[in-house]
Short mmCIF file of C-alpha atoms in Angstrom, two decimals:
data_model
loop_
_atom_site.label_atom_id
_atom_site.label_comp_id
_atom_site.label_asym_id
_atom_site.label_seq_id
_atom_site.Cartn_x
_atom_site.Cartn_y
_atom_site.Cartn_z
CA UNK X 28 0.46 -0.36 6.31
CA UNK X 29 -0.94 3.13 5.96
CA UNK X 30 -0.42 5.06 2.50
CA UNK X 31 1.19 7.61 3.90
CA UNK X 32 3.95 4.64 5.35
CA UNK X 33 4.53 3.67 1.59
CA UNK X 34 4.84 7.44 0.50
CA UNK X 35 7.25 8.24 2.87
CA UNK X 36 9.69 4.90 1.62
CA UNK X 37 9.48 6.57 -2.02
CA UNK X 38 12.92 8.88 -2.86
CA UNK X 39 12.95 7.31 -6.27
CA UNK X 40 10.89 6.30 -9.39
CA UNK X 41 11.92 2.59 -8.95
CA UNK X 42 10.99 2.96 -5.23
CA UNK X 43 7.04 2.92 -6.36
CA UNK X 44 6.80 -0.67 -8.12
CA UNK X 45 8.70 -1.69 -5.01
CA UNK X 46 6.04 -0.08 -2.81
CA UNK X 47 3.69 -1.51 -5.14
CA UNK X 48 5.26 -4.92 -4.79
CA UNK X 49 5.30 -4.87 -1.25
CA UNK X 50 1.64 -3.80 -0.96
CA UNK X 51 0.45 -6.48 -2.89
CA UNK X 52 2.33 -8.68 -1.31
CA UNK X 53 1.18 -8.10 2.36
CA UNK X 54 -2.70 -7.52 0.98
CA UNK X 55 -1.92 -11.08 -0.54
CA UNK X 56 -0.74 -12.54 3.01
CA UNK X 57 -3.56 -10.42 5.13
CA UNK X 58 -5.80 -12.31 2.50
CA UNK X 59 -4.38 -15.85 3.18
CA UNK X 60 -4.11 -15.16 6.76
CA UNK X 61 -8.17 -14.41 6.96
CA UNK X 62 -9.06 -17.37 5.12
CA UNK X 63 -7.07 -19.63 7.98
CA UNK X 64 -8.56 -17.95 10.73
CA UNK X 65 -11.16 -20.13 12.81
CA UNK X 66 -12.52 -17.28 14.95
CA UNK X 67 -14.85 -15.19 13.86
CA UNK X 68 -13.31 -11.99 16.15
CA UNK X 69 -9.74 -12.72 15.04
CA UNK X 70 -11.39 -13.39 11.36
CA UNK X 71 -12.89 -9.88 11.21
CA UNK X 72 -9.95 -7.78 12.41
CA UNK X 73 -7.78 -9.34 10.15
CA UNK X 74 -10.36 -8.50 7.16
CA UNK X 75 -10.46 -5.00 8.55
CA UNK X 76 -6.35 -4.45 7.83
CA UNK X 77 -7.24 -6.46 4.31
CA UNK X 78 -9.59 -3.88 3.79
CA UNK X 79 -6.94 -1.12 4.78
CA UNK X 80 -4.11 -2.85 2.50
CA UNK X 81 -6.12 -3.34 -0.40
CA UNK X 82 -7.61 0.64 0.11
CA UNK X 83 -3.83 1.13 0.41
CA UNK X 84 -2.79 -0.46 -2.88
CA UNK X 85 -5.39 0.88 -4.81
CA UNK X 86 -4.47 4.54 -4.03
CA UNK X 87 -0.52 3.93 -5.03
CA UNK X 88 -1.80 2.06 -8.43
CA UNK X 89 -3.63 5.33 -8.86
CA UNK X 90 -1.17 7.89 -7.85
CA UNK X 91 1.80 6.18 -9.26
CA UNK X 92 2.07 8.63 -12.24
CA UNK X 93 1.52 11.58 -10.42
CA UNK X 94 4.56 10.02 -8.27
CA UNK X 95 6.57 9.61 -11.19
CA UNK X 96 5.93 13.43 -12.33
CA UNK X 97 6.99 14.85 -9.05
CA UNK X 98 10.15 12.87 -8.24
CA UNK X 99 11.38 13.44 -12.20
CA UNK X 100 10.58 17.44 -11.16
CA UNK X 101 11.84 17.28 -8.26
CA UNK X 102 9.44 18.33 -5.79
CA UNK X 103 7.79 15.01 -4.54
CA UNK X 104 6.22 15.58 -1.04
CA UNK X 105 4.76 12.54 0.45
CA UNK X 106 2.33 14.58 2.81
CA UNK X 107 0.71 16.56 -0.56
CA UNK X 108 -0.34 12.93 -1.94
CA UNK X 109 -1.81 11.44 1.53
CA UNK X 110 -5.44 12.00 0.17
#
């Protein structure tokens, strides 16, 4: 899932650990799911949406304060943070 995806799912502070959750959680499954694979073609496209997720989960870890700030201000636009 793109970061933008998770931005747009955040209307409220306790929205981001859920995001956060949730992006762990699927980076943890993509992870799992490469390991089982037997095929090196279905092996590498797999590790290419790990790679995504994990790029993904980083970024909200990051911005998650910044988050906070501009949903407690009030002016939280998920399109300003897509960077």
């Amino acid at each position: 899932m793109k970061l933008i995806d998770r931005l747009v799912k955040i209307k409220t502070v306790d929205d981001i650990d859920e995001q956060i959750r949730l992006a762990k959680q699927y980076a943890r499954r993509l992870r799992a799911e490469a390991q089982a694979k037997l095929l090196i073609g279905e092996t590498l496209i797999v590790q290419g949406k790990l790679k995504e997720a994990e790029s993904t989960l980083r970024k909200l870890r990051m911005r998650c304060f910044d988050i906070e700030d501009a949903i407690v201000a009030g002016n939280y636009q998920p399109q300003a943070l897509n960077s």
